[in-house]
mmCIF file of C-alpha atoms in Angstrom:
data_model
loop_
_atom_site.group_PDB
_atom_site.id
_atom_site.type_symbol
_atom_site.label_atom_id
_atom_site.label_comp_id
_atom_site.label_asym_id
_atom_site.label_seq_id
_atom_site.Cartn_x
_atom_site.Cartn_y
_atom_site.Cartn_z
ATOM 1 C CA UNK G 1110 41.659 -88.582 58.813
ATOM 2 C CA UNK G 1111 44.943 -88.717 56.851
ATOM 3 C CA UNK G 1112 46.841 -91.999 56.873
ATOM 4 C CA UNK G 1113 50.400 -91.559 58.146
ATOM 5 C CA UNK G 1114 52.759 -94.255 57.121
ATOM 6 C CA UNK G 1115 56.229 -95.026 58.524
ATOM 7 C CA UNK G 1116 57.395 -96.533 55.137
ATOM 8 C CA UNK G 1117 55.873 -95.986 51.621
ATOM 9 C CA UNK G 1118 57.221 -98.162 48.809
ATOM 10 C CA UNK G 1119 56.676 -97.126 45.246
ATOM 11 C CA UNK G 1120 57.683 -100.264 43.103
ATOM 12 C CA UNK G 1121 57.201 -103.519 41.584
ATOM 13 C CA UNK G 1122 55.236 -106.700 42.318
ATOM 14 C CA UNK G 1123 56.206 -109.990 40.771
ATOM 15 C CA UNK G 1124 55.237 -113.626 40.982
ATOM 16 C CA UNK G 1125 58.404 -115.574 41.385
ATOM 17 C CA UNK G 1126 58.404 -118.946 39.654
ATOM 18 C CA UNK G 1127 61.450 -120.779 41.157
ATOM 19 C CA UNK G 1128 63.179 -123.781 39.715
ATOM 20 C CA UNK G 1129 65.948 -125.445 41.785
ATOM 21 C CA UNK G 1130 68.534 -127.410 39.587
ATOM 22 C CA UNK G 1131 72.095 -128.815 40.262
ATOM 23 C CA UNK G 1132 73.521 -126.150 38.109
ATOM 24 C CA UNK G 1133 72.345 -123.353 35.639
ATOM 25 C CA UNK G 1134 71.558 -124.677 32.133
ATOM 26 C CA UNK G 1135 73.768 -123.933 29.138
ATOM 27 C CA UNK G 1136 72.132 -122.415 25.940
ATOM 28 C CA UNK G 1137 70.160 -125.118 24.251
ATOM 29 C CA UNK G 1138 70.347 -127.504 27.344
ATOM 30 C CA UNK G 1139 67.480 -129.160 29.044
ATOM 31 C CA UNK G 1140 68.059 -129.882 32.653
ATOM 32 C CA UNK G 1141 65.875 -131.725 35.205
ATOM 33 C CA UNK G 1142 65.244 -129.611 38.282
ATOM 34 C CA UNK G 1143 64.563 -131.164 41.638
ATOM 35 C CA UNK G 1144 62.029 -128.688 43.166
ATOM 36 C CA UNK G 1145 59.521 -125.915 41.925
ATOM 37 C CA UNK G 1146 57.961 -123.316 43.934
ATOM 38 C CA UNK G 1147 55.786 -120.284 43.355
ATOM 39 C CA UNK G 1148 56.395 -117.146 45.646
ATOM 40 C CA UNK G 1149 55.626 -113.595 45.807
ATOM 41 C CA UNK G 1150 58.516 -111.255 44.626
ATOM 42 C CA UNK G 1151 59.355 -107.895 42.831
ATOM 43 C CA UNK G 1152 61.895 -105.768 44.480
ATOM 44 C CA UNK G 1153 59.364 -103.160 45.662
ATOM 45 C CA UNK G 1154 57.102 -105.850 47.228
ATOM 46 C CA UNK G 1155 59.910 -107.651 48.924
ATOM 47 C CA UNK G 1156 61.340 -104.588 50.534
ATOM 48 C CA UNK G 1157 57.776 -103.454 51.681
ATOM 49 C CA UNK G 1158 56.969 -106.898 53.193
ATOM 50 C CA UNK G 1159 60.279 -107.108 54.887
ATOM 51 C CA UNK G 1160 59.794 -103.615 56.554
ATOM 52 C CA UNK G 1161 56.237 -104.707 57.507
ATOM 53 C CA UNK G 1162 57.217 -107.937 59.073
ATOM 54 C CA UNK G 1163 59.973 -106.107 61.132
ATOM 55 C CA UNK G 1164 57.245 -103.983 62.504
ATOM 56 C CA UNK G 1165 56.496 -100.621 60.744
ATOM 57 C CA UNK G 1166 53.420 -99.474 59.067
ATOM 58 C CA UNK G 1167 53.759 -99.683 55.311
ATOM 59 C CA UNK G 1168 51.965 -98.632 52.059
ATOM 60 C CA UNK G 1169 52.567 -100.193 48.708
ATOM 61 C CA UNK G 1170 52.178 -98.106 45.506
ATOM 62 C CA UNK G 1171 52.099 -100.508 42.580
ATOM 63 C CA UNK G 1172 50.159 -102.084 39.677
ATOM 64 C CA UNK G 1173 49.110 -105.606 39.167
ATOM 65 C CA UNK G 1174 47.162 -107.466 36.407
ATOM 66 C CA UNK G 1175 43.532 -108.459 36.738
ATOM 67 C CA UNK G 1176 44.518 -112.046 37.040
ATOM 68 C CA UNK G 1177 45.225 -114.928 39.554
ATOM 69 C CA UNK G 1178 48.721 -113.478 40.178
ATOM 70 C CA UNK G 1179 47.477 -110.085 40.694
ATOM 71 C CA UNK G 1180 44.676 -111.104 43.167
ATOM 72 C CA UNK G 1181 47.186 -113.318 45.071
ATOM 73 C CA UNK G 1182 49.678 -110.476 45.416
ATOM 74 C CA UNK G 1183 47.156 -108.066 46.902
ATOM 75 C CA UNK G 1184 46.097 -110.931 49.360
ATOM 76 C CA UNK G 1185 49.646 -111.506 50.304
ATOM 77 C CA UNK G 1186 50.166 -107.752 50.963
ATOM 78 C CA UNK G 1187 47.011 -107.782 53.283
ATOM 79 C CA UNK G 1188 48.309 -110.977 55.025
ATOM 80 C CA UNK G 1189 51.425 -109.042 55.861
ATOM 81 C CA UNK G 1190 49.618 -105.899 57.135
ATOM 82 C CA UNK G 1191 50.558 -103.747 54.187
ATOM 83 C CA UNK G 1192 48.110 -101.097 53.140
ATOM 84 C CA UNK G 1193 46.911 -101.709 49.627
ATOM 85 C CA UNK G 1194 44.968 -98.715 48.917
ATOM 86 C CA UNK G 1195 47.366 -97.728 46.237
ATOM 87 C CA UNK G 1196 47.869 -101.289 44.580
ATOM 88 C CA UNK G 1197 45.887 -100.816 41.438
ATOM 89 C CA UNK G 1198 44.687 -103.532 39.148
ATOM 90 C CA UNK G 1199 44.730 -103.289 35.390
ATOM 91 C CA UNK G 1200 43.109 -105.299 32.702
ATOM 92 C CA UNK G 1201 45.508 -103.837 30.095
ATOM 93 C CA UNK G 1202 48.530 -106.095 31.226
ATOM 94 C CA UNK G 1203 49.098 -109.276 32.914
ATOM 95 C CA UNK G 1204 50.938 -109.294 36.311
ATOM 96 C CA UNK G 1205 54.690 -109.244 36.397
ATOM 97 C CA UNK G 1206 56.543 -112.577 36.619
ATOM 98 C CA UNK G 1207 60.057 -113.507 37.344
ATOM 99 C CA UNK G 1208 61.016 -117.119 36.307
ATOM 100 C CA UNK G 1209 64.161 -117.792 38.657
ATOM 101 C CA UNK G 1210 66.629 -120.706 38.354
ATOM 102 C CA UNK G 1211 68.540 -121.494 41.623
ATOM 103 C CA UNK G 1212 71.573 -123.705 41.574
ATOM 104 C CA UNK G 1213 72.957 -126.100 44.279
ATOM 105 C CA UNK G 1214 75.411 -123.345 45.383
ATOM 106 C CA UNK G 1215 72.489 -121.016 45.972
ATOM 107 C CA UNK G 1216 73.327 -118.687 42.921
ATOM 108 C CA UNK G 1217 70.423 -117.583 40.711
ATOM 109 C CA UNK G 1218 69.604 -116.532 37.255
ATOM 110 C CA UNK G 1219 66.449 -114.439 36.871
ATOM 111 C CA UNK G 1220 64.253 -113.321 33.972
ATOM 112 C CA UNK G 1221 61.757 -110.530 34.691
ATOM 113 C CA UNK G 1222 58.730 -109.965 32.636
ATOM 114 C CA UNK G 1223 57.451 -106.573 33.793
ATOM 115 C CA UNK G 1224 53.685 -106.766 32.647
ATOM 116 C CA UNK G 1225 51.548 -104.392 34.718
ATOM 117 C CA UNK G 1226 54.608 -102.896 36.490
ATOM 118 C CA UNK G 1227 55.371 -101.041 33.384
ATOM 119 C CA UNK G 1228 52.108 -99.334 33.442
ATOM 120 C CA UNK G 1229 52.742 -97.680 36.746
ATOM 121 C CA UNK G 1230 52.932 -94.032 35.781
ATOM 122 C CA UNK G 1231 54.076 -90.645 37.325
ATOM 123 C CA UNK G 1232 50.193 -89.872 37.494
ATOM 124 C CA UNK G 1233 49.910 -92.825 39.763
ATOM 125 C CA UNK G 1234 52.426 -91.383 42.090
ATOM 126 C CA UNK G 1235 50.702 -88.002 42.020
ATOM 127 C CA UNK G 1236 47.582 -89.879 43.079
ATOM 128 C CA UNK G 1237 49.360 -91.159 46.153
ATOM 129 C CA UNK G 1238 51.036 -87.833 46.942
ATOM 130 C CA UNK G 1239 49.280 -87.414 50.300
ATOM 131 C CA UNK G 1240 50.505 -90.807 51.655
ATOM 132 C CA UNK G 1241 54.014 -90.151 50.191
ATOM 133 C CA UNK G 1242 54.339 -86.756 51.569
ATOM 134 C CA UNK G 1243 53.239 -87.961 55.058
ATOM 135 C CA UNK G 1244 55.667 -90.800 55.244
ATOM 136 C CA UNK G 1245 58.962 -91.054 57.287
ATOM 137 C CA UNK G 1246 60.633 -92.892 54.501
ATOM 138 C CA UNK G 1247 60.100 -93.477 50.823
ATOM 139 C CA UNK G 1248 61.702 -96.599 49.077
ATOM 140 C CA UNK G 1249 62.055 -96.775 45.241
ATOM 141 C CA UNK G 1250 63.775 -99.185 42.810
ATOM 142 C CA UNK G 1251 64.073 -99.484 39.023
ATOM 143 C CA UNK G 1252 61.487 -102.360 38.258
ATOM 144 C CA UNK G 1253 58.948 -99.753 37.310
ATOM 145 C CA UNK G 1254 59.272 -97.081 34.541
ATOM 146 C CA UNK G 1255 62.269 -94.828 35.758
ATOM 147 C CA UNK G 1256 60.297 -91.641 35.246
ATOM 148 C CA UNK G 1257 57.732 -93.059 37.784
ATOM 149 C CA UNK G 1258 60.573 -93.574 40.212
ATOM 150 C CA UNK G 1259 62.000 -90.107 39.706
ATOM 151 C CA UNK G 1260 58.573 -88.407 40.270
ATOM 152 C CA UNK G 1261 58.244 -90.342 43.544
ATOM 153 C CA UNK G 1262 61.789 -89.329 44.811
ATOM 154 C CA UNK G 1263 61.232 -85.740 43.873
ATOM 155 C CA UNK G 1264 57.837 -85.528 45.541
ATOM 156 C CA UNK G 1265 59.118 -87.103 48.769
ATOM 157 C CA UNK G 1266 62.245 -84.993 48.823
ATOM 158 C CA UNK G 1267 60.259 -81.817 48.340
ATOM 159 C CA UNK G 1268 58.093 -82.885 51.356
ATOM 160 C CA UNK G 1269 61.156 -83.546 53.633
ATOM 161 C CA UNK G 1270 60.622 -87.332 53.431
ATOM 162 C CA UNK G 1271 63.714 -89.459 53.747
ATOM 163 C CA UNK G 1272 64.472 -91.123 50.310
ATOM 164 C CA UNK G 1273 65.967 -94.542 50.046
ATOM 165 C CA UNK G 1274 66.796 -95.382 46.325
ATOM 166 C CA UNK G 1275 67.844 -98.806 45.523
ATOM 167 C CA UNK G 1276 69.055 -98.323 41.917
ATOM 168 C CA UNK G 1277 68.209 -102.029 40.857
ATOM 169 C CA UNK G 1278 68.065 -103.592 38.439
ATOM 170 C CA UNK G 1279 71.240 -101.536 37.411
ATOM 171 C CA UNK G 1280 70.959 -99.004 34.702
ATOM 172 C CA UNK G 1281 73.476 -96.927 32.964
ATOM 173 C CA UNK G 1282 72.874 -93.259 32.026
ATOM 174 C CA UNK G 1283 70.471 -92.194 34.951
ATOM 175 C CA UNK G 1284 70.386 -88.393 35.052
ATOM 176 C CA UNK G 1285 71.772 -86.487 38.115
ATOM 177 C CA UNK G 1286 68.238 -85.841 39.449
ATOM 178 C CA UNK G 1287 67.980 -89.381 40.605
ATOM 179 C CA UNK G 1288 70.994 -88.972 42.848
ATOM 180 C CA UNK G 1289 70.173 -85.381 44.064
ATOM 181 C CA UNK G 1290 66.798 -86.574 45.198
ATOM 182 C CA UNK G 1291 68.217 -89.524 47.038
ATOM 183 C CA UNK G 1292 69.229 -89.284 50.780
ATOM 184 C CA UNK G 1293 70.524 -92.960 50.650
ATOM 185 C CA UNK G 1294 71.517 -94.665 47.488
ATOM 186 C CA UNK G 1295 71.802 -98.358 47.862
ATOM 187 C CA UNK G 1296 73.300 -100.721 45.191
ATOM 188 C CA UNK G 1297 75.095 -104.022 44.771
ATOM 189 C CA UNK G 1298 78.319 -104.632 42.882
ATOM 190 C CA UNK G 1299 76.692 -105.042 39.385
ATOM 191 C CA UNK G 1300 74.518 -102.007 39.773
ATOM 192 C CA UNK G 1301 77.343 -99.918 41.168
ATOM 193 C CA UNK G 1302 79.344 -100.720 38.099
ATOM 194 C CA UNK G 1303 76.555 -100.015 35.631
ATOM 195 C CA UNK G 1304 75.997 -96.456 37.196
ATOM 196 C CA UNK G 1305 79.797 -95.629 37.905
ATOM 197 C CA UNK G 1306 81.350 -97.411 34.918
ATOM 198 C CA UNK G 1307 83.981 -98.802 37.553
ATOM 199 C CA UNK G 1308 84.218 -102.607 37.572
ATOM 200 C CA UNK G 1309 83.682 -103.786 41.209
ATOM 201 C CA UNK G 1310 85.730 -106.850 41.892
ATOM 202 C CA UNK G 1311 87.014 -106.438 45.407
ATOM 203 C CA UNK G 1312 86.784 -104.117 48.295
ATOM 204 C CA UNK G 1313 89.439 -101.680 46.758
ATOM 205 C CA UNK G 1314 87.500 -101.069 43.557
ATOM 206 C CA UNK G 1315 84.357 -101.217 45.724
ATOM 207 C CA UNK G 1316 85.586 -98.035 47.614
ATOM 208 C CA UNK G 1317 86.463 -96.235 44.270
ATOM 209 C CA UNK G 1318 82.984 -96.910 43.038
ATOM 210 C CA UNK G 1319 81.287 -95.747 46.282
ATOM 211 C CA UNK G 1320 83.240 -92.462 46.189
ATOM 212 C CA UNK G 1321 82.326 -91.900 42.503
ATOM 213 C CA UNK G 1322 78.651 -92.476 43.288
ATOM 214 C CA UNK G 1323 78.877 -90.358 46.455
ATOM 215 C CA UNK G 1324 80.176 -87.344 44.121
ATOM 216 C CA UNK G 1325 76.889 -87.636 42.166
ATOM 217 C CA UNK G 1326 75.415 -85.579 45.088
ATOM 218 C CA UNK G 1327 73.261 -88.235 46.924
ATOM 219 C CA UNK G 1328 73.229 -87.923 50.638
ATOM 220 C CA UNK G 1329 75.210 -91.223 51.038
ATOM 221 C CA UNK G 1330 75.927 -94.499 49.369
ATOM 222 C CA UNK G 1331 75.546 -98.152 50.575
ATOM 223 C CA UNK G 1332 77.169 -100.804 48.516
ATOM 224 C CA UNK G 1333 76.216 -104.322 49.461
ATOM 225 C CA UNK G 1334 78.697 -107.039 48.399
ATOM 226 C CA UNK G 1335 77.329 -110.272 49.518
ATOM 227 C CA UNK G 1336 79.992 -112.355 51.371
ATOM 228 C CA UNK G 1337 82.399 -109.427 51.397
ATOM 229 C CA UNK G 1338 80.096 -107.298 53.438
ATOM 230 C CA UNK G 1339 79.000 -103.693 53.009
ATOM 231 C CA UNK G 1340 80.878 -100.461 51.938
ATOM 232 C CA UNK G 1341 79.050 -97.205 52.835
ATOM 233 C CA UNK G 1342 79.557 -93.406 53.420
ATOM 234 C CA UNK G 1343 78.018 -91.626 56.289
ATOM 235 C CA UNK G 1344 74.856 -89.474 55.843
ATOM 236 C CA UNK G 1345 75.471 -86.126 54.491
ATOM 237 C CA UNK G 1346 79.219 -86.015 55.287
ATOM 238 C CA UNK G 1347 82.341 -86.620 53.624
ATOM 239 C CA UNK G 1348 83.035 -89.339 51.009
ATOM 240 C CA UNK G 1349 85.106 -91.337 53.526
ATOM 241 C CA UNK G 1350 84.213 -95.031 52.972
ATOM 242 C CA UNK G 1351 83.547 -97.609 55.805
ATOM 243 C CA UNK G 1352 83.289 -101.333 55.681
ATOM 244 C CA UNK G 1353 81.126 -103.718 57.586
ATOM 245 C CA UNK G 1354 82.079 -107.519 57.346
ATOM 246 C CA UNK G 1355 79.425 -110.152 56.483
ATOM 247 C CA UNK G 1356 78.224 -112.499 58.978
ATOM 248 C CA UNK G 1357 79.394 -115.977 58.214
ATOM 249 C CA UNK G 1358 76.266 -118.175 57.558
ATOM 250 C CA UNK G 1359 75.314 -121.343 55.569
ATOM 251 C CA UNK G 1360 74.174 -119.992 52.411
ATOM 252 C CA UNK G 1361 71.075 -121.770 51.015
ATOM 253 C CA UNK G 1362 69.481 -119.335 48.733
ATOM 254 C CA UNK G 1363 70.565 -115.698 48.027
ATOM 255 C CA UNK G 1364 67.364 -114.763 46.262
ATOM 256 C CA UNK G 1365 65.814 -111.530 47.854
ATOM 257 C CA UNK G 1366 68.778 -110.974 50.246
ATOM 258 C CA UNK G 1367 69.369 -107.401 48.769
ATOM 259 C CA UNK G 1368 65.670 -106.677 49.200
ATOM 260 C CA UNK G 1369 65.798 -107.951 52.817
ATOM 261 C CA UNK G 1370 68.623 -105.465 53.421
ATOM 262 C CA UNK G 1371 66.835 -102.497 51.889
ATOM 263 C CA UNK G 1372 63.612 -103.344 53.713
ATOM 264 C CA UNK G 1373 65.419 -103.575 56.931
ATOM 265 C CA UNK G 1374 67.274 -100.393 56.354
ATOM 266 C CA UNK G 1375 63.939 -98.633 55.832
ATOM 267 C CA UNK G 1376 62.716 -100.187 59.025
ATOM 268 C CA UNK G 1377 65.610 -98.737 61.109
ATOM 269 C CA UNK G 1378 65.478 -95.327 59.364
ATOM 270 C CA UNK G 1379 61.855 -94.793 60.257
ATOM 271 C CA UNK G 1380 61.578 -96.636 63.578
ATOM 272 C CA UNK G 1381 65.009 -96.085 65.195
ATOM 273 C CA UNK G 1382 66.084 -92.594 63.647
ATOM 274 C CA UNK G 1383 68.318 -91.996 66.818
ATOM 275 C CA UNK G 1384 70.672 -95.048 65.837
ATOM 276 C CA UNK G 1385 74.004 -94.172 64.194
ATOM 277 C CA UNK G 1386 73.853 -94.939 60.501
ATOM 278 C CA UNK G 1387 76.697 -97.449 60.909
ATOM 279 C CA UNK G 1388 74.572 -99.391 63.489
ATOM 280 C CA UNK G 1389 71.616 -99.404 60.989
ATOM 281 C CA UNK G 1390 73.622 -100.642 58.056
ATOM 282 C CA UNK G 1391 75.212 -103.362 60.393
ATOM 283 C CA UNK G 1392 71.781 -104.568 61.686
ATOM 284 C CA UNK G 1393 70.317 -104.514 58.298
ATOM 285 C CA UNK G 1394 73.174 -106.752 57.003
ATOM 286 C CA UNK G 1395 72.625 -109.215 59.788
ATOM 287 C CA UNK G 1396 68.876 -109.363 58.993
ATOM 288 C CA UNK G 1397 69.847 -110.015 55.255
ATOM 289 C CA UNK G 1398 72.285 -112.762 56.325
ATOM 290 C CA UNK G 1399 69.578 -114.610 58.174
ATOM 291 C CA UNK G 1400 67.399 -114.632 54.890
ATOM 292 C CA UNK G 1401 70.006 -116.539 52.790
ATOM 293 C CA UNK G 1402 69.808 -119.502 55.106
ATOM 294 C CA UNK G 1403 66.301 -120.137 54.161
ATOM 295 C CA UNK G 1404 64.696 -120.886 50.776
ATOM 296 C CA UNK G 1405 62.730 -118.517 48.508
ATOM 297 C CA UNK G 1406 62.331 -114.839 48.680
ATOM 298 C CA UNK G 1407 59.660 -113.506 51.134
ATOM 299 C CA UNK G 1408 59.492 -117.020 52.663
ATOM 300 C CA UNK G 1409 63.095 -116.461 53.801
ATOM 301 C CA UNK G 1410 62.050 -113.340 55.660
ATOM 302 C CA UNK G 1411 61.370 -114.969 59.006
ATOM 303 C CA UNK G 1412 61.485 -112.179 61.817
ATOM 304 C CA UNK G 1413 60.451 -114.244 64.819
ATOM 305 C CA UNK G 1414 63.939 -115.804 65.497
ATOM 306 C CA UNK G 1415 66.043 -112.743 64.935
ATOM 307 C CA UNK G 1416 68.366 -111.840 67.801
ATOM 308 C CA UNK G 1417 66.638 -109.461 70.395
ATOM 309 C CA UNK G 1418 69.609 -106.943 70.219
ATOM 310 C CA UNK G 1419 68.638 -106.029 66.680
ATOM 311 C CA UNK G 1420 65.649 -104.218 68.149
ATOM 312 C CA UNK G 1421 67.466 -102.188 70.735
#
């Protein structure tokens, strides 16, 4: 029997190595941190785990190293109910890691060492073509080779699968194909600026960037702006830009909030297709807001305490 999945994520797995410090260090400076934690991360893995915890069936297509981090990553997916049939282990590369520094204001600085993520190839996507073609929603990012992401987007689009492309980390010079194969393009301020060449400093410039991105022929654009809320265009309609205000919360740690948003949006697109897009964006932003009140990345994705009206 063929496995049918609500959400398939083609993307990255990282092990986050998080240091908590009073402020971010200057070049050449040694700072004493007050806490260290190791967590599971990678944009792809985070988005997949968030969607799974909210209650959809998910499959991860990824590559990890044959090392402690890799074995632990697969175990973590299984603990979260994620199907790992397409998470391959390679002995050619170590697992990806992300040393992260978080200051007292909850701001972070992140270094990514891709490792095995850079070995996930278009051929690996083709090997997973049945599971991708049978999904409701495909989610992709740019923490794996960009040609692998494009292969996944094209394959899904060709099979009528809804494509959600989180163009992160930001990258200038992406070809039009990435956008034409994206039903929903989701970016933050930095990513929007890199792709559109429009500096995003406030809602006004954000709207200009969203219109410019919409004109690259994606179905619609969602621009997440942290405390300033979310700007978006409706699916497959004009480039009118709408705004949703951010929920006012006590920010502890913003790491992984963008991924919480994307994972939640994938959940709504697959589980509640009848909801208006504005409702989906609003509810996803509320879920992301809850995640910044807790420390860490996936550890902040606590779904038990979320308001019941998010699931109506």
